[in-house]
Coordinates of C-alpha atoms and ligand atoms in Angstrom, one line a residue:
M508 CA -84.3 27.7 -27.4
T509 CA -84.0 29.2 -24.1
V510 CA -84.5 33.0 -22.9
K511 CA -83.0 34.0 -19.7
I512 CA -83.2 37.4 -17.7
I513 CA -80.1 38.2 -15.9
V514 CA -81.7 40.9 -12.9
G515 CA -79.6 42.4 -10.1
A516 CA -80.9 42.0 -7.2
Q517 CA -79.9 44.5 -4.7
W518 CA -78.8 48.2 -5.2
G519 CA -77.1 47.2 -8.4
D520 CA -73.4 45.9 -9.1
E521 CA -73.7 42.7 -8.1
G522 CA -71.7 40.9 -10.5
K523 CA -74.4 40.9 -13.2
G524 CA -71.5 41.6 -15.9
K525 CA -69.3 38.4 -15.0
I526 CA -72.2 36.2 -14.5
T527 CA -73.5 37.4 -18.3
D528 CA -69.9 36.9 -19.6
I529 CA -70.2 33.1 -18.1
L530 CA -73.4 32.4 -19.3
A531 CA -73.0 33.8 -22.6
E532 CA -70.8 31.6 -23.9
K533 CA -73.2 29.2 -24.9
V534 CA -75.8 31.8 -26.1
N535 CA -76.2 33.3 -29.6
L536 CA -77.9 36.8 -28.2
V537 CA -77.3 39.3 -25.5
V538 CA -79.4 41.7 -25.1
R539 CA -79.9 45.0 -22.7
Y540 CA -83.4 45.8 -21.9
Q541 CA -82.8 49.4 -19.8
G542 CA -80.7 52.0 -18.3
G543 CA -77.9 53.4 -20.4
N544 CA -74.1 54.5 -19.3
N545 CA -75.2 55.0 -15.5
A546 CA -74.3 50.7 -15.6
G547 CA -70.7 49.8 -15.2
H548 CA -70.6 46.1 -15.9
T549 CA -66.6 44.5 -14.9
V550 CA -65.6 41.2 -17.0
V551 CA -62.2 40.4 -16.2
V552 CA -60.5 37.7 -18.7
G553 CA -56.8 37.1 -18.6
D554 CA -55.0 40.0 -17.9
K555 CA -57.8 42.2 -19.0
T556 CA -60.5 44.3 -17.5
F557 CA -63.4 45.0 -19.7
K558 CA -66.1 47.8 -17.7
L559 CA -69.1 47.8 -20.2
H560 CA -71.2 50.6 -19.9
L561 CA -73.7 49.9 -22.6
I562 CA -72.0 47.5 -24.6
P563 CA -73.7 43.9 -23.4
S564 CA -71.7 42.2 -21.3
G565 CA -71.5 38.9 -24.3
V566 CA -69.7 41.0 -26.4
L567 CA -66.4 38.9 -25.5
Y568 CA -67.2 36.0 -27.7
K569 CA -67.5 36.4 -31.2
S570 CA -70.3 34.0 -31.9
V571 CA -72.6 36.7 -29.9
T572 CA -74.7 39.1 -31.2
C573 CA -75.2 41.8 -29.0
V574 CA -78.1 43.7 -28.9
I575 CA -78.9 47.5 -27.6
A576 CA -83.1 47.2 -27.3
N577 CA -85.6 50.1 -27.1
G578 CA -85.6 50.1 -23.4
V579 CA -82.4 51.4 -23.1
V580 CA -81.0 55.0 -23.6
I581 CA -78.2 55.8 -25.5
D582 CA -75.5 58.4 -25.3
P583 CA -74.0 58.1 -28.6
E584 CA -70.9 59.7 -27.4
V585 CA -70.1 57.2 -24.9
M586 CA -71.0 54.5 -27.4
F587 CA -69.0 55.2 -29.9
Q588 CA -65.8 55.8 -27.0
E589 CA -66.6 52.4 -25.3
L590 CA -66.3 50.7 -28.9
S591 CA -63.3 52.3 -29.5
T592 CA -61.7 51.3 -26.0
L593 CA -62.8 47.6 -26.7
R594 CA -61.1 48.4 -29.9
E595 CA -58.0 49.3 -28.2
K596 CA -57.6 45.8 -26.5
G597 CA -58.4 43.9 -29.1
V598 CA -62.2 43.5 -29.2
E599 CA -63.0 45.0 -33.0
I600 CA -67.2 45.2 -33.1
T601 CA -68.2 45.4 -36.9
P602 CA -72.7 46.2 -37.0
D603 CA -73.0 42.4 -37.8
Q604 CA -71.8 41.8 -33.9
L605 CA -74.1 44.9 -32.7
K606 CA -77.6 45.7 -33.2
I607 CA -79.2 48.6 -31.9
S608 CA -82.8 49.3 -31.4
S609 CA -84.6 52.4 -33.8
L610 CA -86.5 53.0 -30.7
A611 CA -84.2 53.5 -28.3
H612 CA -84.0 57.0 -26.4
V613 CA -81.0 59.2 -27.0
I614 CA -79.4 60.9 -24.2
L615 CA -78.2 65.1 -25.4
P616 CA -75.3 66.6 -23.9
F617 CA -78.4 69.0 -22.1
H618 CA -79.8 65.7 -20.6
R619 CA -76.6 65.3 -18.6
M620 CA -76.4 69.2 -17.8
L621 CA -79.8 68.7 -16.3
D622 CA -79.0 65.7 -14.4
S623 CA -76.6 68.0 -12.6
K624 CA -78.4 71.2 -12.2
Q625 CA -81.1 68.8 -10.7
E626 CA -79.1 67.1 -8.3
S627 CA -77.4 70.7 -6.7
D628 CA -81.0 71.9 -6.6
R629 CA -82.2 68.8 -4.6
G630 CA -79.2 70.2 -2.0
S631 CA -79.5 67.9 1.0
N632 CA -82.3 65.5 -0.5
K633 CA -80.0 64.8 -3.8
I634 CA -79.7 61.5 -5.2
G635 CA -76.6 60.6 -5.8
T636 CA -77.0 60.0 -9.6
T637 CA -74.1 59.0 -12.2
G638 CA -75.1 62.1 -13.9
R639 CA -75.2 60.4 -17.0
G640 CA -78.2 62.4 -18.0
I641 CA -80.4 58.7 -17.4
G642 CA -83.3 60.6 -15.4
P643 CA -83.9 63.6 -17.5
C644 CA -83.5 61.6 -20.7
Y645 CA -86.5 58.8 -19.7
T646 CA -88.6 61.6 -18.1
D647 CA -88.4 63.2 -21.6
K648 CA -89.2 60.1 -23.1
I649 CA -92.1 59.4 -20.7
G650 CA -93.3 63.0 -21.1
R651 CA -93.3 62.1 -25.0
V652 CA -90.6 65.0 -26.0
G653 CA -87.5 62.6 -26.2
V654 CA -85.0 62.0 -29.3
R655 CA -84.6 58.4 -30.6
V656 CA -82.2 56.5 -32.5
V657 CA -84.5 56.7 -36.0
D658 CA -84.8 60.7 -35.0
L659 CA -81.1 60.7 -35.7
L660 CA -81.5 59.5 -39.5
N661 CA -83.7 62.6 -40.0
K662 CA -82.0 66.0 -39.6
E663 CA -85.3 68.0 -39.9
R664 CA -86.9 66.1 -37.3
L665 CA -84.0 65.7 -35.3
A666 CA -83.8 69.8 -35.1
R667 CA -87.2 70.1 -34.6
L668 CA -87.3 67.8 -31.7
I669 CA -84.3 69.5 -30.3
R670 CA -85.4 72.9 -30.7
Q671 CA -89.2 72.5 -29.7
R672 CA -87.6 71.4 -26.1
E673 CA -86.1 74.9 -25.1
W674 CA -83.4 73.9 -23.8
D675 CA -82.1 77.4 -22.9
Q676 CA -85.4 78.0 -20.4
V677 CA -85.1 74.4 -18.6
L678 CA -81.4 75.0 -18.3
G679 CA -81.6 78.3 -17.2
T680 CA -78.1 79.5 -19.5
A681 CA -78.2 79.9 -23.0
V682 CA -76.8 76.8 -25.0
N683 CA -75.7 76.5 -29.1
L684 CA -78.3 73.8 -30.4
D685 CA -77.0 74.6 -33.9
E686 CA -73.7 72.6 -32.8
V687 CA -75.4 69.8 -30.4
I688 CA -78.2 69.2 -33.9
E689 CA -75.0 68.7 -36.4
S690 CA -73.1 66.4 -33.7
Y691 CA -76.0 64.5 -33.2
V692 CA -76.8 64.4 -37.1
A693 CA -72.9 63.3 -37.3
F694 CA -73.9 60.3 -34.8
G695 CA -77.0 59.5 -37.0
Q696 CA -74.4 58.6 -39.8
R697 CA -72.2 56.2 -37.6
I698 CA -74.6 54.6 -35.7
K699 CA -77.0 54.0 -39.0
P700 CA -75.0 50.8 -39.9
Y701 CA -76.0 49.3 -36.5
V702 CA -80.1 50.1 -36.3
V703 CA -82.6 47.2 -36.2
D704 CA -86.1 47.0 -35.5
S705 CA -84.8 45.1 -32.3
S706 CA -88.1 43.7 -31.2
L707 CA -88.1 41.9 -34.7
F708 CA -84.7 40.8 -34.3
I709 CA -84.7 39.3 -31.6
N710 CA -88.1 37.8 -31.9
E711 CA -86.6 36.1 -35.0
A712 CA -83.9 34.8 -33.3
I713 CA -85.7 33.1 -30.6
N714 CA -88.4 31.6 -32.9
S715 CA -85.5 30.3 -35.3
G716 CA -84.4 28.0 -31.5
K717 CA -81.7 30.7 -30.5
H718 CA -80.3 31.3 -27.0
V719 CA -80.7 34.7 -25.6
I720 CA -79.9 36.2 -22.3
L721 CA -81.6 39.3 -21.7
E722 CA -79.2 41.1 -19.4
G723 CA -80.4 44.0 -16.9
S724 CA -78.6 46.9 -15.6
Q725 CA -78.6 48.4 -11.9
G726 CA -80.8 46.6 -9.5
T727 CA -84.5 45.5 -8.2
M728 CA -83.7 47.9 -5.1
L729 CA -83.0 50.9 -7.8
D730 CA -86.4 50.1 -9.9
I731 CA -88.4 53.2 -10.5
D732 CA -91.5 50.9 -9.3
H733 CA -90.4 48.3 -7.2
G734 CA -87.4 50.0 -5.5
T735 CA -86.6 52.5 -2.3
Y736 CA -88.0 55.5 -4.0
P737 CA -87.7 58.3 -4.7
F738 CA -83.9 57.0 -4.1
V739 CA -83.7 54.9 -7.6
T740 CA -83.3 55.1 -11.1
T741 CA -85.7 55.9 -13.4
S742 CA -85.7 52.6 -15.6
N743 CA -87.2 49.0 -15.0
P744 CA -84.6 46.6 -14.1
V745 CA -86.9 43.9 -12.7
S746 CA -87.8 41.3 -14.7
G747 CA -91.0 42.6 -16.3
G748 CA -89.1 45.4 -17.6
A749 CA -87.3 42.6 -19.8
C750 CA -90.6 42.0 -22.0
S751 CA -90.6 45.2 -22.5
G752 CA -87.6 47.1 -22.7
A753 CA -87.0 44.2 -25.6
G754 CA -90.4 44.0 -27.1
I755 CA -90.9 40.1 -26.6
G756 CA -93.7 38.2 -25.1
P757 CA -93.4 36.6 -21.7
H758 CA -94.2 33.1 -22.7
K759 CA -91.0 33.5 -24.4
I760 CA -89.2 33.6 -20.8
N761 CA -87.6 30.2 -19.5
H762 CA -85.1 31.1 -16.3
V763 CA -85.4 34.5 -14.4
I764 CA -81.8 34.6 -12.8
G765 CA -81.1 36.5 -10.1
V766 CA -77.7 38.0 -8.6
A767 CA -77.0 38.7 -5.4
K768 CA -74.0 39.4 -3.6
A769 CA -73.3 37.6 -0.6
Y770 CA -73.2 40.7 1.3
V771 CA -75.1 44.2 -0.2
T772 CA -73.5 47.4 -1.6
R773 CA -75.2 50.4 -2.5
V774 CA -74.0 53.4 -4.4
G775 CA -75.6 57.1 -3.8
E776 CA -78.0 58.1 -1.2
G777 CA -81.4 56.8 0.0
P778 CA -81.8 54.5 2.7
F779 CA -79.7 50.9 3.6
P780 CA -81.0 49.3 6.7
T781 CA -77.7 46.5 7.1
E782 CA -75.3 49.4 6.3
L783 CA -72.1 48.9 8.3
N784 CA -70.4 52.8 8.8
D785 CA -67.7 50.4 10.8
E786 CA -65.0 48.6 10.5
T787 CA -66.5 45.6 9.3
G788 CA -68.1 47.6 6.7
E789 CA -64.6 48.9 5.6
K790 CA -63.4 45.7 5.1
L791 CA -65.7 44.3 3.0
R792 CA -65.2 47.5 0.8
H793 CA -61.5 47.1 0.7
R794 CA -61.7 43.1 0.8
G795 CA -64.6 43.3 -2.3
A796 CA -63.0 46.4 -3.9
E797 CA -66.1 48.1 -3.6
F798 CA -65.2 51.8 -5.5
G799 CA -68.1 52.3 -8.5
T800 CA -67.0 51.0 -11.7
T801 CA -69.2 54.2 -13.4
T802 CA -68.1 56.7 -11.1
N803 CA -65.4 55.4 -8.7
R804 CA -67.8 56.7 -6.1
P805 CA -66.6 54.5 -2.4
R806 CA -69.8 51.7 -2.3
R807 CA -71.4 51.8 1.2
C808 CA -71.4 47.9 2.4
G809 CA -73.5 46.0 4.8
W810 CA -74.7 42.5 5.4
L811 CA -77.1 40.6 3.7
D812 CA -81.2 41.6 4.2
L813 CA -82.7 38.3 3.3
V814 CA -86.0 40.4 3.5
G815 CA -84.9 42.6 0.5
L816 CA -83.9 39.5 -1.2
R817 CA -87.4 37.6 -0.9
Y818 CA -88.7 40.9 -2.1
A819 CA -86.7 40.1 -5.0
V820 CA -87.4 37.1 -5.8
R821 CA -91.3 38.3 -5.4
V822 CA -91.5 41.2 -7.8
N823 CA -88.9 39.5 -10.5
G824 CA -90.0 35.8 -10.2
F825 CA -86.6 34.5 -10.0
T826 CA -86.5 30.7 -10.9
E827 CA -82.6 30.7 -9.1
I828 CA -80.0 32.9 -8.0
C829 CA -76.4 33.0 -8.7
L830 CA -74.5 34.5 -5.6
T831 CA -71.4 36.0 -5.9
K832 CA -68.5 37.2 -4.0
L833 CA -68.3 34.8 -1.5
D834 CA -65.4 34.8 -1.2
V835 CA -64.9 38.2 0.2
L836 CA -66.3 36.5 3.4
D837 CA -63.7 34.4 3.4
D838 CA -62.0 36.5 6.8
C839 CA -65.2 36.9 8.5
D840 CA -65.4 35.0 12.0
S841 CA -69.0 35.0 11.7
I842 CA -71.6 36.8 9.3
K843 CA -74.8 38.0 10.3
V844 CA -77.9 38.1 8.0
C845 CA -80.7 39.7 8.4
T846 CA -83.7 37.8 8.8
A847 CA -86.6 40.4 9.9
Y848 CA -86.5 44.2 10.6
R849 CA -88.3 45.8 13.6
L850 CA -90.3 48.8 12.8
A851 CA -90.0 52.1 14.9
N852 CA -93.4 51.4 16.8
G853 CA -91.9 48.3 17.7
S854 CA -93.6 45.6 15.1
I855 CA -91.4 42.7 13.5
V856 CA -92.1 42.5 10.1
T857 CA -90.8 40.1 7.4
E858 CA -91.9 41.5 4.0
F859 CA -90.2 44.9 3.0
P860 CA -92.4 47.6 3.9
L861 CA -93.1 50.0 1.4
D862 CA -93.7 53.0 3.4
Y863 CA -90.4 55.1 2.9
D864 CA -90.5 56.5 6.5
E865 CA -91.2 52.7 7.6
F866 CA -88.3 51.6 5.8
T867 CA -85.8 54.2 6.9
N868 CA -86.1 54.0 10.4
C869 CA -86.7 50.2 10.7
E870 CA -84.1 48.3 12.3
P871 CA -82.4 44.6 11.2
I872 CA -83.0 41.8 13.1
Y873 CA -79.8 39.3 12.6
E874 CA -79.1 35.9 13.0
E875 CA -75.3 35.0 12.9
L876 CA -73.9 32.1 11.2
L877 CA -70.3 30.9 11.3
G878 CA -67.9 32.3 9.1
W879 CA -65.0 29.9 7.4
K880 CA -61.8 31.3 7.7
V881 CA -60.2 29.8 4.5
D882 CA -59.3 31.0 1.2
I883 CA -62.2 29.7 -1.2
S884 CA -61.4 31.9 -4.2
Q885 CA -59.6 28.8 -6.0
I886 CA -62.8 26.4 -5.2
T887 CA -64.7 25.2 -8.1
D888 CA -66.4 22.0 -7.0
Y889 CA -69.5 22.9 -4.4
D890 CA -68.0 19.8 -2.4
Q891 CA -65.0 21.2 -1.5
L892 CA -66.2 24.0 -0.1
P893 CA -65.9 24.4 3.7
P894 CA -68.9 23.3 5.8
T895 CA -69.9 26.7 6.9
A896 CA -70.0 28.1 3.8
K897 CA -72.3 25.9 2.3
H898 CA -74.5 26.5 5.1
Y899 CA -74.3 30.1 4.1
A900 CA -75.8 29.4 0.8
A901 CA -78.2 26.8 1.8
F902 CA -79.5 29.1 4.2
I903 CA -80.0 32.0 1.6
S904 CA -81.9 29.5 -0.6
E905 CA -84.0 27.5 1.7
R906 CA -84.8 30.9 3.1
V907 CA -85.6 32.7 -0.1
G908 CA -87.2 29.6 -1.4
V909 CA -84.9 29.6 -4.8
P910 CA -82.2 27.8 -5.4
I911 CA -78.6 28.7 -5.8
T912 CA -77.1 27.8 -9.5
M913 CA -73.8 29.2 -9.3
I914 CA -71.7 30.5 -6.6
S915 CA -69.2 32.8 -7.6
V916 CA -65.7 33.3 -5.4
G917 CA -63.5 35.6 -7.5
S918 CA -63.5 37.6 -10.5
R919 CA -62.2 35.6 -13.5
R920 CA -64.3 32.8 -15.3
H921 CA -62.9 29.8 -13.2
Q922 CA -63.7 31.3 -10.0
T923 CA -67.1 30.1 -10.1
I924 CA -68.5 26.9 -8.9
H925 CA -72.0 25.4 -10.9
L926 CA -74.4 24.0 -8.8
L927 CA -77.2 22.8 -11.3
E928 CA -77.3 23.5 -15.4
V929 CA -78.9 26.5 -15.8
Ligands
LIG195 P1 -72.6 44.5 -12.3 O1 -72.7 46.3 -12.4 O2 -73.5 43.9 -11.7 O3 -72.1 44.4 -13.7 O4 -71.1 44.6 -10.9 P2 -69.8 45.2 -11.2 O5 -68.8 45.4 -12.0 O6 -70.3 47.0 -11.0 O7 -69.0 45.5 -9.9 C1 -68.7 43.8 -9.1 C2 -67.4 43.8 -8.7 O8 -66.7 42.5 -8.0 C3 -66.5 43.8 -10.5 O9 -65.2 44.5 -9.9 C4 -66.1 42.6 -10.6 O10 -64.9 42.0 -11.6 C5 -66.0 41.4 -9.0 N1 -66.5 40.5 -9.2 C6 -67.6 39.9 -9.7 N2 -67.7 38.5 -8.9 C7 -66.9 38.7 -7.9 C8 -66.4 37.4 -6.9 O11 -67.2 36.1 -7.1 N3 -65.8 38.0 -6.3 C9 -64.9 39.1 -6.3 N4 -64.1 39.2 -5.2 N5 -64.9 39.9 -7.1 C10 -65.5 39.6 -8.4
LIG196 P1 -74.8 48.7 -12.7 O1 -75.7 48.3 -13.5 C1 -75.1 50.7 -8.4 C2 -77.4 54.6 -8.9 C3 -76.7 55.4 -8.9 C4 -77.4 56.6 -7.6 C5 -79.6 56.0 -8.6 C6 -79.7 56.8 -9.7 O2 -73.7 48.7 -12.7 O3 -75.3 47.7 -11.3 P2 -79.4 57.2 -12.1 O4 -78.1 58.0 -12.7 O5 -79.9 56.3 -12.8 O6 -80.3 58.3 -12.2 O7 -78.7 57.0 -10.7 O8 -79.1 54.9 -8.6 N1 -77.1 53.3 -10.1 C7 -76.2 52.5 -9.8 N2 -76.1 52.0 -8.7 N3 -75.1 50.1 -10.0 C8 -75.7 50.9 -10.9 O9 -75.7 49.9 -12.5 C9 -76.2 52.2 -11.4 N4 -77.0 52.8 -12.0 C10 -77.4 53.9 -11.3 O10 -75.6 55.9 -7.7 O11 -78.0 56.2 -6.7
LIG197 MG1 -71.7 47.9 -11.7

């Protein structure tokens, strides 16, 4: 029995989908524990590209059961659309292969409307959300006025929960409650065969010796507690969120795998010390195809930030790191790595500043390493990497104090270097 948590180490889009898919080959269960369809996890197999939003990234193996656990927020319309897109691509998913928590909260059309209303009300302080209703749905969950999957199976309760929220007042516009109630009752009937007590299901699997991956979405810097608040999402992507989001005890966890890009990207607003608003940033965006999987927005790009990565190691307790997209740096003559920040008052810090103004106004201090200037995208053996690429990986590992167990050099499964068995 092994239980591994996969967590984004930066601001999301680190390549969690690819890493989960690779590790899923050897496991029985892949569980999504938080977030919703704000996530976009890409898995490339052969000539097919799968963009997964709610369905766990283990779905391409018949031998894997996928679980959407209690910590996730589910938009049923999006989920059924995703299942039908998968079907069109030859992946048919039965209720045997997909289990959905009865306790997961449900995104209503009103949550989506409120998400965009709140963003426009914020004006120049907007967060740049994905507009999927994620924030308003989690807000209702914490406010104890949310709708859960179990409620979709009980028409009276569902109608009462939806009506009591007084959506026309919240949204400042008339809404058709009856229509939404009817359509969500219908979703309830479709979702019913998939619904389980997911904590019980996952714990029984672990206790019977099964291998489990808990797949996080977003990333550490988007965490509601530990991220760059208020420019964050509304859940806990960090490893601690996996236990509450899946209903398992921390002593069951064997590995906490941080997925870190060899540089950094961010979608949406908020501070980003190593951001490159120049030709180099443009080159990273172009070479890394850095456009959002969910919203297609151009991702902001910058150099690797080891202050942030060390912080991610700490708050997640990473036991190892998978370093992704190293091939994107193939073209660079030299590569900068941020190892400290200079604050506005002139002091130099190596721990992540928690004060929002300090972080927003800090300046990155870089060390510069040599590039390798060769195509590494077909290398599968660590020893074959150019010495400067090995040095880059070793430098990162040494500075953050955890081993790198995998290096990804392309979006396909075979474009992966395994350093140590995870
Ligand atoms: P996730 O949200 O963390 O799963 O990441 P995304 O799927 O949103 O974004 C990662 C993008 O990079 C996807 O288009 C992947 O196919 C791609 N990708 C993953 N690993 C690598 C890699 O090592 N090299 C390159 N060039 N692309 C990669
Ligand atoms: P994956 O799982 C990158 C960002 C949004 C916005 C902020 C809040 O693919 O890594 P939300 O809609 O969650 O309220 O938006 O979080 N964001 C992501 N950025 N990858 C993601 O998911 C993201 N999910 C949300 O851009 O800045
Ligand atoms: Mg993504």
